[in-house]
């Protein structure tokens, strides 16, 4: 379910339109807050992109390491992009850079096998 819901909510946040069903789930002031607040949209974008990546990773369990790297890439790119838009300040952008570096390290470090045959 989350794999289907997350991309829809992600797009909804990006285009900055309330869901037709939102009034059933959140107060009107919450809808307006997200519509008018860049930082709220940043966090919502991050949340829904991570939900999608992690749900997709659970479906493709064969290589779980990529799932964590992909999540770090999502977070890093969103933080750096929002720094460029003036939504967050340099320390948050640096944290985004750290997330991107962590993803790179996860992908280049060798995977240790569980069965050690000698």
mmCIF file with all atom_site columns, C-alpha atoms in Angstrom:
data_model
loop_
_atom_site.group_PDB
_atom_site.id
_atom_site.type_symbol
_atom_site.label_atom_id
_atom_site.label_alt_id
_atom_site.label_comp_id
_atom_site.label_asym_id
_atom_site.label_entity_id
_atom_site.label_seq_id
_atom_site.pdbx_PDB_ins_code
_atom_site.Cartn_x
_atom_site.Cartn_y
_atom_site.Cartn_z
_atom_site.occupancy
_atom_site.B_iso_or_equiv
_atom_site.pdbx_formal_charge
_atom_site.auth_seq_id
_atom_site.auth_comp_id
_atom_site.auth_asym_id
_atom_site.auth_atom_id
_atom_site.pdbx_PDB_model_num
ATOM 1   C CA . UNK A 1 1   ? 0.000   0.000   0.000  1.00 0.00 ? 1   UNK A CA 1
ATOM 2   C CA . UNK A 1 2   ? 2.741   2.485   0.952  1.00 0.00 ? 2   UNK A CA 1
ATOM 3   C CA . UNK A 1 3   ? 4.510   1.783   -2.339 1.00 0.00 ? 3   UNK A CA 1
ATOM 4   C CA . UNK A 1 4   ? 1.414   3.117   -4.143 1.00 0.00 ? 4   UNK A CA 1
ATOM 5   C CA . UNK A 1 5   ? 0.545   5.920   -1.745 1.00 0.00 ? 5   UNK A CA 1
ATOM 6   C CA . UNK A 1 6   ? 4.009   7.431   -1.371 1.00 0.00 ? 6   UNK A CA 1
ATOM 7   C CA . UNK A 1 7   ? 4.614   8.494   -5.003 1.00 0.00 ? 7   UNK A CA 1
ATOM 8   C CA . UNK A 1 8   ? 1.156   10.064  -5.176 1.00 0.00 ? 8   UNK A CA 1
ATOM 9   C CA . UNK A 1 9   ? 1.724   12.085  -2.016 1.00 0.00 ? 9   UNK A CA 1
ATOM 10  C CA . UNK A 1 10  ? 5.228   13.001  -3.184 1.00 0.00 ? 10  UNK A CA 1
ATOM 11  C CA . UNK A 1 11  ? 3.829   14.465  -6.428 1.00 0.00 ? 11  UNK A CA 1
ATOM 12  C CA . UNK A 1 12  ? 1.018   16.198  -4.527 1.00 0.00 ? 12  UNK A CA 1
ATOM 13  C CA . UNK A 1 13  ? 3.553   17.943  -2.298 1.00 0.00 ? 13  UNK A CA 1
ATOM 14  C CA . UNK A 1 14  ? 5.741   18.917  -5.271 1.00 0.00 ? 14  UNK A CA 1
ATOM 15  C CA . UNK A 1 15  ? 2.877   20.521  -7.167 1.00 0.00 ? 15  UNK A CA 1
ATOM 16  C CA . UNK A 1 16  ? 1.703   22.108  -3.915 1.00 0.00 ? 16  UNK A CA 1
ATOM 17  C CA . UNK A 1 17  ? -1.946  21.123  -4.246 1.00 0.00 ? 17  UNK A CA 1
ATOM 18  C CA . UNK A 1 18  ? -4.014  19.685  -1.411 1.00 0.00 ? 18  UNK A CA 1
ATOM 19  C CA . UNK A 1 19  ? -5.374  16.217  -1.858 1.00 0.00 ? 19  UNK A CA 1
ATOM 20  C CA . UNK A 1 20  ? -9.111  16.066  -2.553 1.00 0.00 ? 20  UNK A CA 1
ATOM 21  C CA . UNK A 1 21  ? -9.340  13.803  0.495  1.00 0.00 ? 21  UNK A CA 1
ATOM 22  C CA . UNK A 1 22  ? -7.056  15.886  2.735  1.00 0.00 ? 22  UNK A CA 1
ATOM 23  C CA . UNK A 1 23  ? -9.925  17.522  4.589  1.00 0.00 ? 23  UNK A CA 1
ATOM 24  C CA . UNK A 1 24  ? -10.761 14.065  5.945  1.00 0.00 ? 24  UNK A CA 1
ATOM 25  C CA . UNK A 1 25  ? -7.310  13.557  7.403  1.00 0.00 ? 25  UNK A CA 1
ATOM 26  C CA . UNK A 1 26  ? -5.866  16.932  8.378  1.00 0.00 ? 26  UNK A CA 1
ATOM 27  C CA . UNK A 1 27  ? -7.186  20.200  9.714  1.00 0.00 ? 27  UNK A CA 1
ATOM 28  C CA . UNK A 1 28  ? -7.654  23.013  7.201  1.00 0.00 ? 28  UNK A CA 1
ATOM 29  C CA . UNK A 1 29  ? -4.917  25.008  8.935  1.00 0.00 ? 29  UNK A CA 1
ATOM 30  C CA . UNK A 1 30  ? -2.516  22.083  8.380  1.00 0.00 ? 30  UNK A CA 1
ATOM 31  C CA . UNK A 1 31  ? -3.309  22.043  4.668  1.00 0.00 ? 31  UNK A CA 1
ATOM 32  C CA . UNK A 1 32  ? -2.681  25.792  4.516  1.00 0.00 ? 32  UNK A CA 1
ATOM 33  C CA . UNK A 1 33  ? 0.519   25.461  6.541  1.00 0.00 ? 33  UNK A CA 1
ATOM 34  C CA . UNK A 1 34  ? 2.035   22.988  4.097  1.00 0.00 ? 34  UNK A CA 1
ATOM 35  C CA . UNK A 1 35  ? 0.839   25.048  1.135  1.00 0.00 ? 35  UNK A CA 1
ATOM 36  C CA . UNK A 1 36  ? 2.420   28.229  2.476  1.00 0.00 ? 36  UNK A CA 1
ATOM 37  C CA . UNK A 1 37  ? 5.515   26.872  4.209  1.00 0.00 ? 37  UNK A CA 1
ATOM 38  C CA . UNK A 1 38  ? 8.578   25.784  2.243  1.00 0.00 ? 38  UNK A CA 1
ATOM 39  C CA . UNK A 1 39  ? 10.147  23.962  5.183  1.00 0.00 ? 39  UNK A CA 1
ATOM 40  C CA . UNK A 1 40  ? 6.961   21.932  5.715  1.00 0.00 ? 40  UNK A CA 1
ATOM 41  C CA . UNK A 1 41  ? 6.983   20.950  2.030  1.00 0.00 ? 41  UNK A CA 1
ATOM 42  C CA . UNK A 1 42  ? 10.657  20.008  2.301  1.00 0.00 ? 42  UNK A CA 1
ATOM 43  C CA . UNK A 1 43  ? 9.979   17.643  5.211  1.00 0.00 ? 43  UNK A CA 1
ATOM 44  C CA . UNK A 1 44  ? 6.884   16.209  3.527  1.00 0.00 ? 44  UNK A CA 1
ATOM 45  C CA . UNK A 1 45  ? 8.876   15.614  0.329  1.00 0.00 ? 45  UNK A CA 1
ATOM 46  C CA . UNK A 1 46  ? 11.612  13.901  2.297  1.00 0.00 ? 46  UNK A CA 1
ATOM 47  C CA . UNK A 1 47  ? 9.157   11.740  4.220  1.00 0.00 ? 47  UNK A CA 1
ATOM 48  C CA . UNK A 1 48  ? 7.232   10.526  1.169  1.00 0.00 ? 48  UNK A CA 1
ATOM 49  C CA . UNK A 1 49  ? 10.320  9.907   -0.945 1.00 0.00 ? 49  UNK A CA 1
ATOM 50  C CA . UNK A 1 50  ? 11.859  7.823   1.848  1.00 0.00 ? 50  UNK A CA 1
ATOM 51  C CA . UNK A 1 51  ? 8.615   5.914   2.340  1.00 0.00 ? 51  UNK A CA 1
ATOM 52  C CA . UNK A 1 52  ? 8.619   5.030   -1.346 1.00 0.00 ? 52  UNK A CA 1
ATOM 53  C CA . UNK A 1 53  ? 12.293  4.031   -1.458 1.00 0.00 ? 53  UNK A CA 1
ATOM 54  C CA . UNK A 1 54  ? 12.024  1.869   1.656  1.00 0.00 ? 54  UNK A CA 1
ATOM 55  C CA . UNK A 1 55  ? 8.774   0.221   0.512  1.00 0.00 ? 55  UNK A CA 1
ATOM 56  C CA . UNK A 1 56  ? 10.332  -0.515  -2.856 1.00 0.00 ? 56  UNK A CA 1
ATOM 57  C CA . UNK A 1 57  ? 13.427  -1.889  -1.120 1.00 0.00 ? 57  UNK A CA 1
ATOM 58  C CA . UNK A 1 58  ? 11.294  -4.252  0.925  1.00 0.00 ? 58  UNK A CA 1
ATOM 59  C CA . UNK A 1 59  ? 9.802   -5.598  -2.303 1.00 0.00 ? 59  UNK A CA 1
ATOM 60  C CA . UNK A 1 60  ? 13.261  -6.150  -3.785 1.00 0.00 ? 60  UNK A CA 1
ATOM 61  C CA . UNK A 1 61  ? 14.892  -7.792  -0.775 1.00 0.00 ? 61  UNK A CA 1
ATOM 62  C CA . UNK A 1 62  ? 17.650  -9.360  -2.852 1.00 0.00 ? 62  UNK A CA 1
ATOM 63  C CA . UNK A 1 63  ? 19.985  -6.405  -2.332 1.00 0.00 ? 63  UNK A CA 1
ATOM 64  C CA . UNK A 1 64  ? 18.940  -4.437  0.759  1.00 0.00 ? 64  UNK A CA 1
ATOM 65  C CA . UNK A 1 65  ? 22.129  -2.374  0.799  1.00 0.00 ? 65  UNK A CA 1
ATOM 66  C CA . UNK A 1 66  ? 21.039  -0.314  -2.213 1.00 0.00 ? 66  UNK A CA 1
ATOM 67  C CA . UNK A 1 67  ? 17.843  0.539   -0.328 1.00 0.00 ? 67  UNK A CA 1
ATOM 68  C CA . UNK A 1 68  ? 19.725  2.340   2.414  1.00 0.00 ? 68  UNK A CA 1
ATOM 69  C CA . UNK A 1 69  ? 22.003  4.092   -0.065 1.00 0.00 ? 69  UNK A CA 1
ATOM 70  C CA . UNK A 1 70  ? 18.965  5.220   -2.071 1.00 0.00 ? 70  UNK A CA 1
ATOM 71  C CA . UNK A 1 71  ? 17.324  6.575   1.080  1.00 0.00 ? 71  UNK A CA 1
ATOM 72  C CA . UNK A 1 72  ? 20.472  8.542   1.902  1.00 0.00 ? 72  UNK A CA 1
ATOM 73  C CA . UNK A 1 73  ? 20.590  9.893   -1.655 1.00 0.00 ? 73  UNK A CA 1
ATOM 74  C CA . UNK A 1 74  ? 16.967  11.061  -1.363 1.00 0.00 ? 74  UNK A CA 1
ATOM 75  C CA . UNK A 1 75  ? 17.612  12.828  1.920  1.00 0.00 ? 75  UNK A CA 1
ATOM 76  C CA . UNK A 1 76  ? 20.891  14.351  0.743  1.00 0.00 ? 76  UNK A CA 1
ATOM 77  C CA . UNK A 1 77  ? 19.498  15.671  -2.528 1.00 0.00 ? 77  UNK A CA 1
ATOM 78  C CA . UNK A 1 78  ? 16.410  17.141  -0.873 1.00 0.00 ? 78  UNK A CA 1
ATOM 79  C CA . UNK A 1 79  ? 18.476  18.909  1.798  1.00 0.00 ? 79  UNK A CA 1
ATOM 80  C CA . UNK A 1 80  ? 20.981  20.315  -0.723 1.00 0.00 ? 80  UNK A CA 1
ATOM 81  C CA . UNK A 1 81  ? 18.211  21.348  -3.127 1.00 0.00 ? 81  UNK A CA 1
ATOM 82  C CA . UNK A 1 82  ? 16.364  23.171  -0.350 1.00 0.00 ? 82  UNK A CA 1
ATOM 83  C CA . UNK A 1 83  ? 19.576  24.938  0.630  1.00 0.00 ? 83  UNK A CA 1
ATOM 84  C CA . UNK A 1 84  ? 19.857  26.150  -2.968 1.00 0.00 ? 84  UNK A CA 1
ATOM 85  C CA . UNK A 1 85  ? 16.253  27.389  -2.770 1.00 0.00 ? 85  UNK A CA 1
ATOM 86  C CA . UNK A 1 86  ? 16.974  29.273  0.461  1.00 0.00 ? 86  UNK A CA 1
ATOM 87  C CA . UNK A 1 87  ? 14.691  27.105  2.618  1.00 0.00 ? 87  UNK A CA 1
ATOM 88  C CA . UNK A 1 88  ? 17.435  25.794  4.924  1.00 0.00 ? 88  UNK A CA 1
ATOM 89  C CA . UNK A 1 89  ? 20.853  27.102  5.888  1.00 0.00 ? 89  UNK A CA 1
ATOM 90  C CA . UNK A 1 90  ? 24.410  25.823  5.408  1.00 0.00 ? 90  UNK A CA 1
ATOM 91  C CA . UNK A 1 91  ? 24.553  23.357  8.339  1.00 0.00 ? 91  UNK A CA 1
ATOM 92  C CA . UNK A 1 92  ? 21.569  21.490  6.884  1.00 0.00 ? 92  UNK A CA 1
ATOM 93  C CA . UNK A 1 93  ? 23.155  21.529  3.422  1.00 0.00 ? 93  UNK A CA 1
ATOM 94  C CA . UNK A 1 94  ? 26.324  20.064  4.950  1.00 0.00 ? 94  UNK A CA 1
ATOM 95  C CA . UNK A 1 95  ? 24.224  17.316  6.534  1.00 0.00 ? 95  UNK A CA 1
ATOM 96  C CA . UNK A 1 96  ? 22.811  16.672  3.061  1.00 0.00 ? 96  UNK A CA 1
ATOM 97  C CA . UNK A 1 97  ? 26.346  16.397  1.702  1.00 0.00 ? 97  UNK A CA 1
ATOM 98  C CA . UNK A 1 98  ? 27.172  13.943  4.474  1.00 0.00 ? 98  UNK A CA 1
ATOM 99  C CA . UNK A 1 99  ? 24.136  11.841  3.502  1.00 0.00 ? 99  UNK A CA 1
ATOM 100 C CA . UNK A 1 100 ? 25.314  11.761  -0.127 1.00 0.00 ? 100 UNK A CA 1
ATOM 101 C CA . UNK A 1 101 ? 28.837  10.793  0.956  1.00 0.00 ? 101 UNK A CA 1
ATOM 102 C CA . UNK A 1 102 ? 27.405  8.059   3.198  1.00 0.00 ? 102 UNK A CA 1
ATOM 103 C CA . UNK A 1 103 ? 25.457  6.668   0.220  1.00 0.00 ? 103 UNK A CA 1
ATOM 104 C CA . UNK A 1 104 ? 28.619  6.588   -1.864 1.00 0.00 ? 104 UNK A CA 1
ATOM 105 C CA . UNK A 1 105 ? 30.518  4.776   0.886  1.00 0.00 ? 105 UNK A CA 1
ATOM 106 C CA . UNK A 1 106 ? 27.694  2.240   1.247  1.00 0.00 ? 106 UNK A CA 1
ATOM 107 C CA . UNK A 1 107 ? 27.854  1.507   -2.456 1.00 0.00 ? 107 UNK A CA 1
ATOM 108 C CA . UNK A 1 108 ? 31.633  1.179   -2.814 1.00 0.00 ? 108 UNK A CA 1
ATOM 109 C CA . UNK A 1 109 ? 32.455  -0.811  0.315  1.00 0.00 ? 109 UNK A CA 1
ATOM 110 C CA . UNK A 1 110 ? 32.625  -4.531  -0.389 1.00 0.00 ? 110 UNK A CA 1
ATOM 111 C CA . UNK A 1 111 ? 29.696  -6.599  0.816  1.00 0.00 ? 111 UNK A CA 1
ATOM 112 C CA . UNK A 1 112 ? 30.729  -9.226  3.337  1.00 0.00 ? 112 UNK A CA 1
ATOM 113 C CA . UNK A 1 113 ? 29.238  -12.618 2.700  1.00 0.00 ? 113 UNK A CA 1
ATOM 114 C CA . UNK A 1 114 ? 27.433  -14.363 5.558  1.00 0.00 ? 114 UNK A CA 1
ATOM 115 C CA . UNK A 1 115 ? 28.643  -17.827 4.624  1.00 0.00 ? 115 UNK A CA 1
ATOM 116 C CA . UNK A 1 116 ? 32.387  -17.948 5.013  1.00 0.00 ? 116 UNK A CA 1
ATOM 117 C CA . UNK A 1 117 ? 33.670  -20.925 3.084  1.00 0.00 ? 117 UNK A CA 1
ATOM 118 C CA . UNK A 1 118 ? 37.367  -21.443 3.393  1.00 0.00 ? 118 UNK A CA 1
#
